[in-house]
Coordinates of N, CA, C and O in Angstrom, one line a residue:
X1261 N 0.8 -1.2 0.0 CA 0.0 0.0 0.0 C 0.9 1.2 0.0 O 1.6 1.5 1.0
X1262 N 0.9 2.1 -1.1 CA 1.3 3.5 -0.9 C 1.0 4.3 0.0 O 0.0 4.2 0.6
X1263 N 2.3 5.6 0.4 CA 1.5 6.2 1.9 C 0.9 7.1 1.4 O 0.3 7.8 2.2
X1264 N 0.8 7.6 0.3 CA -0.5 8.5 0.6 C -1.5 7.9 0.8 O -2.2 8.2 1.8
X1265 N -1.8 7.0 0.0 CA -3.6 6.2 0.6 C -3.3 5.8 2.1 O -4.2 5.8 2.9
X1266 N -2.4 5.6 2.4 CA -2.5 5.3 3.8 C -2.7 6.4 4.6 O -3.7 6.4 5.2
X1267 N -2.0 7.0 4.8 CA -2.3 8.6 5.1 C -3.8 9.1 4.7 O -4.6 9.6 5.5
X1268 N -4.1 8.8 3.3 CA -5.9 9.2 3.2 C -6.7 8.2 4.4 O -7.2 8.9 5.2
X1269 N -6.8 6.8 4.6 CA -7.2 6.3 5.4 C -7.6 6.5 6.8 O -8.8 6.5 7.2
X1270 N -6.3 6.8 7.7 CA -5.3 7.1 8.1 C -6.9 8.4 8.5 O -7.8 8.2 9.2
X1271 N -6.6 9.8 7.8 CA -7.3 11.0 7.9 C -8.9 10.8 7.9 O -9.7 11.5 8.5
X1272 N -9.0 9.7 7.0 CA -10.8 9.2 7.3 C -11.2 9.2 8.3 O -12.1 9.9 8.7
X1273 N -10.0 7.7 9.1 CA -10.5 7.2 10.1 C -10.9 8.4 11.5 O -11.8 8.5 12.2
X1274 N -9.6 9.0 11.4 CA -9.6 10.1 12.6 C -10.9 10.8 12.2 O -11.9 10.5 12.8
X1275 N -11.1 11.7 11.3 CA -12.5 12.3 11.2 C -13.9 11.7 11.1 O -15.0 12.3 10.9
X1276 N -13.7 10.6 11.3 CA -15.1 9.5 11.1 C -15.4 9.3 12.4 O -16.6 9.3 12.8
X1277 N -14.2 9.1 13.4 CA -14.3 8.5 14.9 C -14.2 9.7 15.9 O -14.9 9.5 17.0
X1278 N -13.7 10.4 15.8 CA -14.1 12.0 16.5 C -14.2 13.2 15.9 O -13.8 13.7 14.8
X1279 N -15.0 13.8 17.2 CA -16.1 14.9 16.9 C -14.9 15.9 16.2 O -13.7 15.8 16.0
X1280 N -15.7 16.9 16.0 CA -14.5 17.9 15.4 C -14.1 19.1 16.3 O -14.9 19.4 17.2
X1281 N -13.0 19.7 16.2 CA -12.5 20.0 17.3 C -12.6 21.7 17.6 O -11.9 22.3 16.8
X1282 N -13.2 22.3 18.6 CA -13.3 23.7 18.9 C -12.5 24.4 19.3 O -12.7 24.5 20.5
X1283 N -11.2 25.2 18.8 CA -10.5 25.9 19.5 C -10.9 27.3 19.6 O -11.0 27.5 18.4
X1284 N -11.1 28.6 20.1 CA -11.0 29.4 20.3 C -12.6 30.2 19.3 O -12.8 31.3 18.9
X1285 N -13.1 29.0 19.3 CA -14.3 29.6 18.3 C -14.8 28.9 17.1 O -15.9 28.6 16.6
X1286 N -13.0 28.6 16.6 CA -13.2 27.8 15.1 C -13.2 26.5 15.2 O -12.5 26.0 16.1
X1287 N -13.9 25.7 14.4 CA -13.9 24.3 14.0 C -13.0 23.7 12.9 O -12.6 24.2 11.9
X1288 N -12.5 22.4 13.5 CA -11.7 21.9 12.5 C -11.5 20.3 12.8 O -11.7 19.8 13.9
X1289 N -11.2 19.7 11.8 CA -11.3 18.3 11.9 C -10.7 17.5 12.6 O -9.6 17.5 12.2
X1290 N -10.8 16.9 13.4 CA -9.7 15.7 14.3 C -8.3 15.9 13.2 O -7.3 16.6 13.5
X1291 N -8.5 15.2 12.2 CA -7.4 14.9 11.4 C -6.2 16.7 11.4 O -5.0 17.0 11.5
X1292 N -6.9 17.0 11.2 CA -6.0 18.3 10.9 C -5.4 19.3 11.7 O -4.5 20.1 11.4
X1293 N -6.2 18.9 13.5 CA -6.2 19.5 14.8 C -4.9 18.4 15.3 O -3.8 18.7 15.9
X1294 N -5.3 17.2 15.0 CA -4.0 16.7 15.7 C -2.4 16.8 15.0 O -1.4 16.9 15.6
X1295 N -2.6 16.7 13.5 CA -1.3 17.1 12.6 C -0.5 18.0 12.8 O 0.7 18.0 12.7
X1296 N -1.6 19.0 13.1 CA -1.1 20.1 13.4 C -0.4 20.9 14.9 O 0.7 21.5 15.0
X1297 N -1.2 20.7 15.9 CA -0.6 20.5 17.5 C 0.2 19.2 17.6 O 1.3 19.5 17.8
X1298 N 0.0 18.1 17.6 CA 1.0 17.0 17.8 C 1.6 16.7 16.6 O 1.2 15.6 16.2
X1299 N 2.3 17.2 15.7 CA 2.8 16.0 14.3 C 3.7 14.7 15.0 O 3.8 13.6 14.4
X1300 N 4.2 15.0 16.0 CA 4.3 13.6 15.9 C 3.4 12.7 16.7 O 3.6 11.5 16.8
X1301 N 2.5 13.0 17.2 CA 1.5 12.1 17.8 C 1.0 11.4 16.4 O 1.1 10.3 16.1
X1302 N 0.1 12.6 15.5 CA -0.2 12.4 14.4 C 0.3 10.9 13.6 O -0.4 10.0 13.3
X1303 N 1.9 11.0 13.4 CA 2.8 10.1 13.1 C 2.9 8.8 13.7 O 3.1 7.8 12.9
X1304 N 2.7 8.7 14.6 CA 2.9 7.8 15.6 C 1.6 6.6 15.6 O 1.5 5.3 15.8
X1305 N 0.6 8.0 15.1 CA -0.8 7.0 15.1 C -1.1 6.3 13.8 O -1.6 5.2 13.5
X1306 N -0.5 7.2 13.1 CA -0.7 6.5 11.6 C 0.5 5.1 11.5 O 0.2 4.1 10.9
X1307 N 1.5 5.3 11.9 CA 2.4 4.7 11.9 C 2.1 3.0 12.3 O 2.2 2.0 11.7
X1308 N 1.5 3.1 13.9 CA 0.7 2.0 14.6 C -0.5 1.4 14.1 O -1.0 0.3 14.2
X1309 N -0.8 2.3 13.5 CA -2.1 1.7 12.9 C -2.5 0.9 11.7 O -3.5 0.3 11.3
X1310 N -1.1 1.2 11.0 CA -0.5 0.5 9.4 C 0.5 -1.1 10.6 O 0.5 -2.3 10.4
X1311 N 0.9 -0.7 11.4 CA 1.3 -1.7 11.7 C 0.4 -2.7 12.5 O 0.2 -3.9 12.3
X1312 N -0.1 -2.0 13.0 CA -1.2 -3.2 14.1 C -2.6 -3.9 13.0 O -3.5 -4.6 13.4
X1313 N -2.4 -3.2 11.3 CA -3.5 -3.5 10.5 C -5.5 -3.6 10.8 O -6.4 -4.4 10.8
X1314 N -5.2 -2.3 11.0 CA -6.2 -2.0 11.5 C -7.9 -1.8 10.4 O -9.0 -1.2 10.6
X1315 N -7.3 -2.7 9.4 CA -8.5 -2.9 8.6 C -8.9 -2.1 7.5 O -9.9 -2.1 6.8
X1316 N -7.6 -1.1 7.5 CA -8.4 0.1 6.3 C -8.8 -0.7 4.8 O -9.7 -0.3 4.2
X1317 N -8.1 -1.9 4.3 CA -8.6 -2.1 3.5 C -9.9 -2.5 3.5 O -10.1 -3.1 2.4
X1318 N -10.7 -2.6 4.2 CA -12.3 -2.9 4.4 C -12.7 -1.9 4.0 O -13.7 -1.9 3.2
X1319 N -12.2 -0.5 4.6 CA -13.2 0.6 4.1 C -12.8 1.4 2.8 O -13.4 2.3 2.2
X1320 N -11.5 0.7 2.7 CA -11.2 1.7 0.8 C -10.7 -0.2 -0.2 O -9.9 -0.3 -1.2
X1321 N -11.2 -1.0 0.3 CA -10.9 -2.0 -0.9 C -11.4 -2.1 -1.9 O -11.0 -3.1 -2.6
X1322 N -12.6 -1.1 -2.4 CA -12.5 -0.8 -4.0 C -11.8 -0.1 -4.5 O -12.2 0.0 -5.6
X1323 N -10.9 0.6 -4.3 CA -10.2 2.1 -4.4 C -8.9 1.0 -4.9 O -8.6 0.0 -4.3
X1324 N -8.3 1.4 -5.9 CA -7.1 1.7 -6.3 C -5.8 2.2 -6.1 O -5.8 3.4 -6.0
X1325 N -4.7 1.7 -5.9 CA -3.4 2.4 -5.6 C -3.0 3.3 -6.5 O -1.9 3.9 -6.3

């Protein structure tokens, strides 16, 4: 699997599984709140989660590399 699809995955799953996040007024996506305050938490999760195979191909196994 290439990492961008994995990385798209990866950004699904965070935005599918929590709410979206309120700082200071504005809204913004799980995916893009954590990239951006933790990159390496961000890293860490994608990283584990390609490793522990956490099923993304169930939710993009029509999709093409």
């Amino acid at each position: 699997m290439n990492e961008r699809l994995l990385e798209e995955m990866y950004v699904y799953m965070l935005d599918e599984c929590y709410p979206m996040v309120e700082i200071a007024g504005y809204e913004y996506p799980p995916s893009v709140a954590l990239e951006r305050i933790d990159p390496i938490a961000y890293q860490v999760g994608l990283r584990e989660d390609y490793e522990n195979g956490y099923g993304y191909e169930e939710l993009f196994g029509d999709e093409e590399e």
